[in-house]
């Protein structure tokens, strides 16, 4: 099975070890070949539907430069404005993501999640004083109490329940009221403190659809930059297909066959549901299942 | 393959939907059969090496009660003292965890991670003002700016590189300077913003040991309550076993065979290394690999 989940496959080298050098930003700027991605209000500069990297503008204060990493050996920066606000998910950005090459979408995802984390964490959660960026934008430091803060990534489990009877296999898809008309997708929810992936999958399936998970198998993962989740996709076998819907979460849920899923993924006119977009891991998960995962 | 990672298998029902009721704590207290786990300075009360649940002490202020969930239908609380400090990892607690029944260790892990998160997040990271607990201890709210904050779980990837030549399979184990003498374990590192599990596994293996990952397979996961990680265990196939050690992270690394791993897990005198403790997922991962994962 060959598939590439959305927001993966970036050619970015994160230079994690280099970032430990407190003088890395001026050192890389001095190298002279650094490139820059403008992202005013989180909208990346593009050129022919690819990210538009330009020469680093010397007017940008060094303490506002965020080092994304290196591509083709050249340092890549973006900017953390002092007055940055949390990101909003705009239709323009979602359309852009759909058109970017996968590696560019992945690189943009890193930049977006990182800037948005700064925007939401300008104060020290331990003591309440203002914190300041450090490590080329990959951490914050509180001068008042000394606490260091690191970017946050929230694990989310997303899953298909699978019911087999004889030769017929079906998976469970559900729909939230905010979805576009006709759209159904895999069920999902945030992993909680103290949970394993498998425990969270079983809990969410029971809460949202009233089905009891048996054996659970991992399929794939991807980052999701709205604002910064780790999506963990699984399939859970169930013995009883009776659905008890949590109507606070879902307005509908139904069992669909392999043929249904393939028709939805192909965007066929008569398909029994509208599939999630290709950059969402629900799409990858449905495809993987349809192809035998 | 049957194995239960550490800190999993709790019989706790998290009552996630019930928690949305703003009056849930007084309502459950009024039911009269609630039980309480004392955890002074994060050390759980025990009785014959099990968690010691006692009747709820009416003297505890309602706004300091944290609802862990239900066990056997009865509500279970612990206490969030107003002056709580971040947890320290003490030898006494680590020894206790090793002796608790697995379900009790898992329940304690939930309680410990939750209290510790409150201790480290008493101020709003968005505006710097003090925040207050809400949702029976499962969130915080900032009265000044209205932001809601949820407990944080940091994904960590932990992995064995696997090298096969003919019939001989070997995996890579490494040792950090802080390990007890003789201890080797799987390599591990925090997943970064914008990464998938597979990308983080490949990055960490290359950074720490200089080996290039090929196909990566997921094995198991567990929560790790020091303070609150999600451990994601994988095996990564490699074609070239040449090790280039990052001596900032590891003081040694070596390839070991199935027989070596089995001897280490059995605690044999002549074993080539000391295995990680059974509640660590590195132990589960080594056992799973030795048994064919």
Coordinates of C-alpha atoms in Angstrom, one line a residue:
Chain A
X1 CA 0.0 0.0 0.0
X2 CA 1.5 3.3 -1.0
X3 CA 0.0 6.5 0.2
X4 CA 1.2 9.8 1.5
X5 CA -0.9 11.5 4.1
X6 CA -1.5 15.3 3.8
X7 CA 1.1 17.6 5.4
X8 CA 3.8 15.0 5.2
X9 CA 6.7 14.6 2.9
X10 CA 8.3 17.9 3.5
X11 CA 11.9 18.2 2.2
X12 CA 12.6 20.5 5.2
X13 CA 15.6 19.5 7.3
X14 CA 14.7 20.7 10.8
X15 CA 18.3 21.1 11.9
X16 CA 17.3 20.2 15.4
X17 CA 20.8 19.9 16.7
X18 CA 21.9 23.2 15.1
X19 CA 19.0 25.0 16.7
X20 CA 20.6 24.5 20.1
X21 CA 23.3 27.1 19.2
X22 CA 22.0 30.4 20.8
X23 CA 23.7 32.3 18.0
X24 CA 22.3 30.2 15.2
X25 CA 20.1 33.0 13.6
X26 CA 22.9 35.6 13.1
X27 CA 25.3 32.8 12.1
X28 CA 22.9 31.5 9.3
X29 CA 22.0 35.1 8.2
X30 CA 25.7 35.8 7.9
X31 CA 26.1 32.8 5.5
X32 CA 24.3 35.0 3.0
X33 CA 22.2 32.4 1.1
X34 CA 19.3 32.3 3.5
X35 CA 15.7 32.3 2.0
X36 CA 12.5 33.7 3.4
X37 CA 8.9 32.9 3.3
X38 CA 6.5 35.8 3.9
X39 CA 3.3 34.8 5.7
X40 CA 1.3 38.0 6.4
X41 CA -1.6 37.0 8.5
X42 CA -0.6 33.3 8.0
X43 CA -1.2 33.5 4.2
X44 CA 2.0 32.2 2.6
X45 CA 3.5 34.0 -0.4
X46 CA 3.1 31.8 -3.5
X47 CA 4.4 31.8 -7.0
X48 CA 2.7 29.5 -9.6
X49 CA 1.0 27.7 -6.7
X50 CA 4.3 26.9 -4.9
X51 CA 5.7 28.6 -1.8
X52 CA 7.6 31.7 -2.9
X53 CA 11.0 31.9 -1.2
X54 CA 12.7 35.2 -1.5
X55 CA 16.1 36.6 -0.4
X56 CA 16.1 37.4 3.3
X57 CA 15.0 41.0 3.9
X58 CA 17.7 42.7 6.0
X59 CA 15.1 45.0 7.4
X60 CA 13.5 42.2 9.5
X61 CA 14.7 42.4 13.1
X62 CA 16.8 39.3 13.9
X63 CA 14.7 38.6 17.0
X64 CA 11.6 38.2 14.7
X65 CA 13.2 35.5 12.5
X66 CA 12.0 32.0 12.9
X67 CA 14.3 29.3 11.5
X68 CA 12.2 26.6 9.8
X69 CA 15.2 24.6 8.8
X70 CA 17.2 24.0 5.6
X71 CA 16.0 23.0 2.2
X72 CA 18.7 22.1 -0.4
X73 CA 21.2 23.1 2.3
X74 CA 19.9 26.7 2.4
X75 CA 18.5 28.2 5.6
X76 CA 14.8 29.0 5.5
X77 CA 13.2 31.6 7.7
X78 CA 9.8 33.1 8.3
X79 CA 8.8 36.0 10.5
X80 CA 7.2 36.2 14.0
X81 CA 5.7 39.7 14.2
X82 CA 5.7 41.2 17.7
X83 CA 2.0 41.8 17.4
X84 CA 1.0 38.4 15.9
X85 CA -2.6 37.2 16.6
X86 CA -3.8 33.6 16.6
X87 CA -4.5 32.1 13.2
X88 CA -8.0 31.9 11.7
X89 CA -8.8 29.1 9.3
X90 CA -9.8 31.0 6.1
X91 CA -11.3 29.5 2.9
X92 CA -8.5 31.1 1.0
X93 CA -5.8 29.2 2.9
X94 CA -7.7 25.9 2.7
X95 CA -8.1 26.3 -1.1
X96 CA -4.4 27.2 -1.3
X97 CA -3.4 24.1 0.6
X98 CA -5.3 21.9 -1.8
X99 CA -3.2 23.4 -4.7
X100 CA 0.2 23.4 -3.2
X101 CA 2.7 20.6 -3.9
X102 CA 2.5 18.2 -0.9
X103 CA 6.0 19.0 0.4
X104 CA 5.1 22.8 0.3
X105 CA 1.9 22.1 2.2
X106 CA 3.9 20.2 4.8
X107 CA 6.4 23.0 5.1
X108 CA 3.7 25.6 5.4
X109 CA 2.0 23.5 8.1
X110 CA 5.2 23.6 10.2
X111 CA 5.5 27.4 9.8
X112 CA 1.8 28.0 10.5
X113 CA 1.6 25.8 13.6
X114 CA 4.8 27.3 15.0
X115 CA 3.8 31.0 14.6
X116 CA 0.3 30.3 15.9
X117 CA 1.7 28.6 19.0
X118 CA 3.7 31.8 19.7
X119 CA 0.6 33.9 19.2
X120 CA -1.3 31.8 21.8
X121 CA 1.5 31.5 24.3
X122 CA 3.0 35.0 24.9
X123 CA 2.8 34.7 28.6
X124 CA 4.3 32.1 31.0
X125 CA 1.6 29.7 32.1
X126 CA 3.6 29.0 35.3
X127 CA 4.0 32.6 36.6
X128 CA 2.0 34.9 34.3
X129 CA 4.8 37.1 33.1
X130 CA 5.6 37.8 29.4
X131 CA 7.8 35.2 27.9
X132 CA 10.2 35.7 24.9
X133 CA 11.1 33.5 21.9
X134 CA 14.3 31.5 22.0
X135 CA 16.0 28.7 20.0
X136 CA 15.3 30.4 16.7
X137 CA 11.6 30.3 17.3
X138 CA 11.3 26.7 18.6
X139 CA 10.8 27.6 22.3
X140 CA 10.0 30.4 24.6
X141 CA 11.7 31.4 27.9
X142 CA 10.3 33.2 30.9
X143 CA 12.8 35.8 32.2
X144 CA 10.9 36.1 35.4
X145 CA 10.8 32.5 36.6
X146 CA 13.1 30.8 34.2
X147 CA 10.6 28.3 32.8
X148 CA 11.1 27.1 29.2
X149 CA 8.1 26.4 27.1
X150 CA 7.9 24.2 24.0
X151 CA 5.5 24.1 21.1
X152 CA 2.4 22.1 21.8
X153 CA 1.0 19.3 19.6
X154 CA -2.3 17.7 20.6
X155 CA -2.8 14.0 19.7
X156 CA -6.1 13.2 18.0
X157 CA -7.4 9.7 17.2
X158 CA -9.4 9.3 14.1
X159 CA -10.9 5.9 13.3
X160 CA -13.1 3.7 11.2
X161 CA -15.0 1.0 13.0
X162 CA -15.0 -2.1 10.8
X163 CA -17.8 -4.7 10.8
X164 CA -17.5 -7.9 8.9
X165 CA -20.2 -10.4 8.2
X166 CA -19.2 -13.2 5.9
X167 CA -17.5 -11.7 2.9
X168 CA -19.0 -8.3 3.4
X169 CA -16.9 -5.7 5.2
X170 CA -18.3 -2.3 6.2
X171 CA -16.9 0.8 8.0
X172 CA -18.6 3.4 10.0
X173 CA -18.7 7.0 8.8
X174 CA -20.4 9.9 10.6
X175 CA -21.3 13.5 9.9
X176 CA -21.0 16.6 12.1
X177 CA -23.5 19.4 11.6
X178 CA -20.8 21.8 10.4
X179 CA -19.8 19.5 7.5
X180 CA -20.6 20.5 3.9
X181 CA -23.8 18.8 2.6
X182 CA -23.4 15.1 1.9
X183 CA -20.0 14.9 3.6
X184 CA -19.3 11.9 5.9
X185 CA -16.0 11.1 7.5
X186 CA -14.1 9.0 10.0
X187 CA -15.0 9.6 13.7
X188 CA -12.4 11.5 15.7
X189 CA -11.6 13.0 19.0
X190 CA -8.8 14.4 21.2
X191 CA -6.7 11.9 23.1
X192 CA -7.0 12.7 26.8
X193 CA -4.4 12.9 29.6
X194 CA -3.4 9.4 30.7
X195 CA -4.7 7.6 27.6
X196 CA -3.0 5.3 25.1
X197 CA -4.0 5.5 21.4
X198 CA -6.0 2.3 21.6
X199 CA -7.9 3.5 24.7
X200 CA -8.8 6.8 23.1
X201 CA -10.0 5.0 20.0
X202 CA -12.3 2.7 22.0
X203 CA -13.6 5.5 24.2
X204 CA -14.4 7.8 21.2
X205 CA -16.2 5.1 19.2
X206 CA -18.3 4.1 22.2
X207 CA -19.1 7.7 23.2
X208 CA -20.0 8.9 19.7
X209 CA -21.6 5.9 18.1
X210 CA -22.2 3.4 21.0
X211 CA -20.0 0.7 19.3
X212 CA -17.5 -1.4 21.3
X213 CA -14.1 -1.8 19.7
X214 CA -12.3 -5.1 19.6
X215 CA -8.9 -5.4 18.0
X216 CA -7.5 -2.0 16.9
X217 CA -4.9 -1.6 14.2
X218 CA -2.9 1.6 13.5
X219 CA -2.9 2.8 9.9
X220 CA -1.2 6.2 9.4
X221 CA -0.5 9.6 11.0
X222 CA -0.2 13.2 9.9
X223 CA 0.2 16.6 11.4
X224 CA -2.8 18.9 11.1
X225 CA -1.9 22.6 11.3
X226 CA -5.3 24.0 12.5
X227 CA -3.7 24.8 14.9
X228 CA -1.4 21.9 15.7
X229 CA -2.7 18.4 16.0
X230 CA -1.1 15.0 15.5
X231 CA -3.8 12.9 13.7
X232 CA -3.5 9.2 14.4
X233 CA -5.6 7.0 12.1
X234 CA -6.8 3.5 13.2
X235 CA -9.2 0.8 12.3
X236 CA -11.2 -0.9 15.1
X237 CA -13.0 -4.2 14.6
X238 CA -16.5 -4.4 16.1
X239 CA -18.7 -7.4 16.6
X240 CA -22.0 -5.5 17.0
X241 CA -22.9 -2.9 14.4
X242 CA -25.8 -1.3 16.4
X243 CA -25.3 2.5 16.4
X244 CA -26.3 4.6 19.3
X245 CA -25.6 8.1 18.2
X246 CA -24.3 10.9 20.5
X247 CA -26.3 13.7 18.9
X248 CA -24.2 16.3 20.6
X249 CA -21.3 15.2 18.4
X250 CA -22.8 13.7 15.2
X251 CA -26.0 14.3 13.3
X252 CA -25.8 11.0 11.4
X253 CA -23.6 7.9 11.1
X254 CA -23.9 4.9 8.7
X255 CA -22.1 1.7 7.6
X256 CA -20.6 1.8 4.1
X257 CA -19.1 -0.9 1.9
X258 CA -15.8 -0.9 0.1
X259 CA -17.7 -0.1 -3.1
X260 CA -19.4 2.9 -1.4
X261 CA -16.0 4.2 -0.2
X262 CA -14.3 3.8 -3.6
X263 CA -17.2 5.6 -5.3
X264 CA -16.9 8.4 -2.7
X265 CA -13.1 8.7 -3.1
X266 CA -13.6 8.8 -6.9
X267 CA -16.1 11.6 -6.5
X268 CA -18.7 9.7 -8.5
X269 CA -22.1 11.3 -9.0
X270 CA -24.0 8.4 -7.4
X271 CA -21.7 8.0 -4.5
X272 CA -23.5 7.5 -1.1
X273 CA -21.4 10.2 0.5
X274 CA -19.0 13.1 -0.2
X275 CA -15.5 12.0 0.9
X276 CA -13.2 14.3 3.0
X277 CA -10.6 16.3 1.1
X278 CA -7.4 14.6 0.0
X279 CA -5.2 16.5 2.5
X280 CA -7.2 15.2 5.5
X281 CA -6.1 11.9 7.0
X282 CA -9.7 10.7 7.0
X283 CA -9.3 10.5 3.2
X284 CA -6.0 8.5 3.5
X285 CA -7.7 6.2 6.1
X286 CA -10.7 5.5 3.8
X287 CA -8.4 4.9 0.9
X288 CA -6.1 2.6 2.9
X289 CA -9.1 0.6 4.1
X290 CA -10.5 0.3 0.6
X291 CA -7.2 -0.9 -0.6
X292 CA -6.9 -3.5 2.1
X293 CA -5.3 -2.0 5.2
Chain B
X1 CA 0.8 -11.2 20.4
X2 CA -0.7 -10.3 23.8
X3 CA 0.9 -7.6 25.9
X4 CA -0.3 -4.7 28.0
X5 CA 1.8 -1.6 28.0
X6 CA 2.4 0.1 31.3
X7 CA -0.2 2.7 32.5
X8 CA -2.9 1.2 30.3
X9 CA -5.8 -1.0 31.3
X10 CA -7.4 1.4 33.8
X11 CA -11.0 0.4 34.7
X12 CA -11.7 4.1 35.0
X13 CA -14.7 5.3 33.0
X14 CA -13.8 8.9 32.2
X15 CA -17.4 10.1 32.0
X16 CA -16.3 12.6 29.3
X17 CA -19.9 13.6 28.4
X18 CA -21.0 13.9 32.1
X19 CA -18.1 16.3 32.7
X20 CA -19.7 18.9 30.4
X21 CA -22.4 19.5 33.1
X22 CA -21.1 22.6 35.0
X23 CA -22.8 21.3 38.2
X24 CA -21.4 17.8 37.9
X25 CA -19.2 17.9 41.1
X26 CA -21.9 18.9 43.5
X27 CA -24.3 16.6 41.8
X28 CA -22.0 13.6 42.2
X29 CA -21.0 14.5 45.7
X30 CA -24.8 14.6 46.5
X31 CA -25.1 11.0 45.2
X32 CA -23.4 10.0 48.5
X33 CA -21.3 7.1 47.3
X34 CA -18.3 9.0 45.9
X35 CA -14.8 7.8 46.7
X36 CA -11.6 9.7 47.2
X37 CA -7.9 9.2 46.5
X38 CA -5.6 11.2 48.7
X39 CA -2.4 12.2 46.8
X40 CA -0.4 14.5 49.2
X41 CA 2.6 15.8 47.2
X42 CA 1.6 13.3 44.4
X43 CA 2.1 10.2 46.5
X44 CA -1.1 8.2 46.3
X45 CA -2.6 6.6 49.4
X46 CA -2.2 2.9 49.2
X47 CA -3.5 -0.2 51.1
X48 CA -1.7 -3.5 50.6
X49 CA 0.0 -2.1 47.4
X50 CA -3.4 -1.0 45.8
X51 CA -4.8 2.5 45.6
X52 CA -6.6 3.3 48.9
X53 CA -10.0 4.8 48.0
X54 CA -11.8 6.3 51.0
X55 CA -15.1 8.0 51.6
X56 CA -15.1 11.6 50.3
X57 CA -14.1 14.0 53.1
X58 CA -16.8 16.7 53.3
X59 CA -14.2 19.1 54.5
X60 CA -12.5 19.4 51.1
X61 CA -13.8 22.5 49.3
X62 CA -15.9 21.5 46.2
X63 CA -13.7 23.7 44.0
X64 CA -10.7 21.7 44.9
X65 CA -12.3 18.4 43.8
X66 CA -11.1 16.8 40.6
X67 CA -13.3 14.1 39.1
X68 CA -11.2 11.3 37.7
X69 CA -14.3 9.4 36.6
X70 CA -16.3 6.4 37.8
X71 CA -15.1 2.9 38.7
X72 CA -17.8 0.3 39.4
X73 CA -20.3 3.1 38.8
X74 CA -19.1 5.1 41.8
X75 CA -17.6 8.6 41.3
X76 CA -13.9 8.9 42.0
X77 CA -12.3 12.2 43.1
X78 CA -8.9 13.5 44.0
X79 CA -7.9 16.9 45.3
X80 CA -6.2 19.9 43.6
X81 CA -4.8 22.0 46.4
X82 CA -4.7 25.7 45.8
X83 CA -1.0 25.9 46.4
X84 CA 0.0 22.8 44.4
X85 CA 3.5 22.6 43.0
X86 CA 4.7 20.7 40.0
X87 CA 5.4 17.1 40.6
X88 CA 8.9 15.7 41.1
X89 CA 9.7 12.1 40.1
X90 CA 10.7 10.5 43.4
X91 CA 12.3 7.0 43.8
X92 CA 9.4 6.2 46.3
X93 CA 6.8 6.8 43.6
X94 CA 8.6 4.9 40.9
X95 CA 9.0 1.9 43.3
X96 CA 5.3 2.1 44.2
X97 CA 4.3 2.1 40.5
X98 CA 6.2 -1.1 40.0
X99 CA 4.2 -2.7 42.8
X100 CA 0.7 -1.4 41.9
X101 CA -1.8 -3.5 39.9
X102 CA -1.6 -2.3 36.3
X103 CA -5.1 -0.8 36.4
X104 CA -4.3 1.2 39.6
X105 CA -1.0 2.4 38.0
X106 CA -3.0 3.6 35.0
X107 CA -5.6 5.4 37.2
X108 CA -2.8 7.0 39.3
X109 CA -1.1 8.2 36.0
X110 CA -4.3 10.0 35.0
X111 CA -4.6 11.7 38.3
X112 CA -0.9 12.6 38.5
X113 CA -0.7 14.1 35.0
X114 CA -3.9 16.1 35.5
X115 CA -2.8 17.6 38.8
X116 CA 0.7 18.4 37.5
X117 CA -0.8 20.1 34.5
X118 CA -2.8 22.4 36.8
X119 CA 0.4 23.1 38.8
X120 CA 2.3 24.2 35.7
X121 CA -0.5 26.2 34.1
X122 CA -2.0 28.5 36.7
X123 CA -1.8 31.5 34.4
X124 CA -3.4 32.1 31.0
X125 CA -0.7 31.7 28.4
X126 CA -2.6 34.1 26.1
X127 CA -3.0 37.1 28.4
X128 CA -1.0 36.4 31.6
X129 CA -3.9 36.6 34.1
X130 CA -4.6 33.9 36.6
X131 CA -6.9 31.1 35.3
X132 CA -9.2 28.9 37.3
X133 CA -10.1 25.2 37.0
X134 CA -13.4 24.2 35.3
X135 CA -15.0 21.0 34.0
X136 CA -14.4 19.1 37.2
X137 CA -10.7 19.6 36.8
X138 CA -10.4 18.8 33.1
X139 CA -9.9 22.3 31.8
X140 CA -9.0 25.9 33.0
X141 CA -10.7 29.1 32.1
X142 CA -9.3 32.6 32.0
X143 CA -11.8 35.1 33.5
X144 CA -9.9 38.0 32.0
X145 CA -9.8 37.1 28.3
X146 CA -12.2 34.1 28.2
X147 CA -9.6 31.6 26.8
X148 CA -10.2 28.0 27.7
X149 CA -7.2 25.8 28.3
X150 CA -7.0 22.0 28.1
X151 CA -4.5 19.5 29.6
X152 CA -1.5 19.0 27.5
X153 CA -0.1 15.6 26.3
X154 CA 3.2 15.6 24.4
X155 CA 3.7 12.8 21.8
X156 CA 7.0 11.0 22.0
X157 CA 8.3 8.5 19.5
X158 CA 10.3 5.6 20.8
X159 CA 11.8 3.1 18.4
X160 CA 13.9 0.2 17.6
X161 CA 15.9 0.3 14.3
X162 CA 15.9 -3.3 12.9
X163 CA 18.7 -4.6 10.7
X164 CA 18.4 -8.0 9.0
X165 CA 21.1 -10.0 7.3
X166 CA 20.1 -13.4 6.1
X167 CA 18.3 -15.1 9.0
X168 CA 19.8 -12.8 11.7
X169 CA 17.8 -9.9 12.9
X170 CA 19.1 -7.3 15.3
X171 CA 17.8 -4.1 16.9
X172 CA 19.5 -1.0 18.0
X173 CA 19.5 -0.1 21.7
X174 CA 21.3 2.9 23.2
X175 CA 22.2 4.3 26.6
X176 CA 21.9 7.8 28.0
X177 CA 24.4 8.9 30.6
X178 CA 21.7 9.1 33.3
X179 CA 20.7 5.5 32.9
X180 CA 21.5 3.0 35.7
X181 CA 24.7 1.0 35.0
X182 CA 24.2 -1.6 32.2
X183 CA 20.8 -0.3 31.1
X184 CA 20.2 0.0 27.4
X185 CA 16.8 1.0 25.9
X186 CA 15.0 2.0 22.7
X187 CA 15.9 5.4 21.3
X188 CA 13.3 8.1 21.8
X189 CA 12.5 11.8 21.3
X190 CA 9.7 14.3 21.3
X191 CA 7.6 14.6 18.1
X192 CA 7.9 18.2 16.8
X193 CA 5.3 20.6 15.5
X194 CA 4.3 19.7 12.0
X195 CA 5.6 16.1 12.1
X196 CA 3.9 12.7 11.5
X197 CA 4.9 9.8 13.7
X198 CA 6.9 8.2 10.8
X199 CA 8.8 11.5 10.2
X200 CA 9.7 11.9 13.8
X201 CA 10.9 8.3 14.0
X202 CA 13.1 8.7 11.0
X203 CA 14.5 12.1 12.2
X204 CA 15.3 10.8 15.7
X205 CA 17.1 7.7 14.5
X206 CA 19.2 9.7 12.1
X207 CA 20.0 12.4 14.6
X208 CA 20.9 10.1 17.5
X209 CA 22.5 7.1 15.7
X210 CA 23.1 8.2 12.1
X211 CA 20.9 5.4 10.7
X212 CA 18.4 5.9 7.9
X213 CA 15.0 4.4 8.4
X214 CA 13.2 2.5 5.7
X215 CA 9.8 1.0 6.3
X216 CA 8.4 1.9 9.7
X217 CA 5.7 -0.1 11.6
X218 CA 3.7 0.9 14.6
X219 CA 3.7 -1.5 17.6
X220 CA 2.0 0.0 20.6
X221 CA 1.4 3.1 22.7
X222 CA 1.1 4.1 26.3
X223 CA 0.7 7.2 28.4
X224 CA 3.7 8.2 30.5
X225 CA 2.8 10.4 33.5
X226 CA 6.2 12.2 34.1
X227 CA 4.6 14.6 33.5
X228 CA 2.3 13.7 30.6
X229 CA 3.6 12.1 27.4
X230 CA 2.0 9.8 24.8
X231 CA 4.7 7.2 24.0
X232 CA 4.4 5.8 20.5
X233 CA 6.5 2.7 19.9
X234 CA 7.6 1.7 16.4
X235 CA 10.1 -0.5 14.6
X236 CA 12.1 1.0 11.7
X237 CA 13.8 -1.2 9.1
X238 CA 17.3 -0.1 8.1
X239 CA 19.6 -1.2 5.3
X240 CA 22.9 0.1 6.7
X241 CA 23.8 -0.7 10.3
X242 CA 26.6 1.8 10.6
X243 CA 26.2 3.8 13.8
X244 CA 27.2 7.5 14.0
X245 CA 26.5 8.4 17.6
X246 CA 25.2 11.8 18.8
X247 CA 27.2 12.0 22.0
X248 CA 25.1 14.8 23.3
X249 CA 22.2 12.4 23.5
X250 CA 23.7 8.9 23.9
X251 CA 26.9 7.6 25.4
X252 CA 26.7 4.2 23.7
X253 CA 24.5 2.3 21.2
X254 CA 24.7 -1.3 20.0
X255 CA 23.0 -3.9 17.9
X256 CA 21.5 -6.8 19.8
X257 CA 20.0 -10.1 18.7
X258 CA 16.7 -11.7 19.6
X259 CA 18.6 -14.0 22.1
X260 CA 20.2 -10.9 23.7
X261 CA 16.8 -9.2 24.1
X262 CA 15.2 -12.3 25.6
X263 CA 18.1 -12.7 28.0
X264 CA 17.8 -9.1 29.1
X265 CA 14.0 -9.3 29.5
X266 CA 14.4 -12.4 31.6
X267 CA 17.0 -10.6 33.8
X268 CA 19.6 -13.3 33.2
X269 CA 23.0 -12.9 34.8
X270 CA 24.9 -13.1 31.6
X271 CA 22.5 -10.8 29.6
X272 CA 24.3 -8.3 27.4
X273 CA 22.3 -5.4 28.8
X274 CA 19.9 -4.5 31.6
X275 CA 16.3 -4.1 30.2
X276 CA 14.1 -1.1 30.9
X277 CA 11.5 -1.7 33.7
X278 CA 8.2 -3.5 32.8
X279 CA 6.1 -0.3 33.0
X280 CA 8.1 1.5 30.4
X281 CA 7.0 1.0 26.8
X282 CA 10.6 0.3 25.7
X283 CA 10.1 -3.0 27.6
X284 CA 6.9 -3.7 25.8
X285 CA 8.5 -2.8 22.5
X286 CA 11.5 -5.1 23.1
X287 CA 9.2 -7.9 24.1
X288 CA 6.9 -7.4 21.1
X289 CA 9.9 -7.5 18.8
X290 CA 11.4 -10.6 20.4
X291 CA 8.0 -12.3 20.0
X292 CA 7.7 -11.4 16.4
X293 CA 6.2 -7.9 16.0

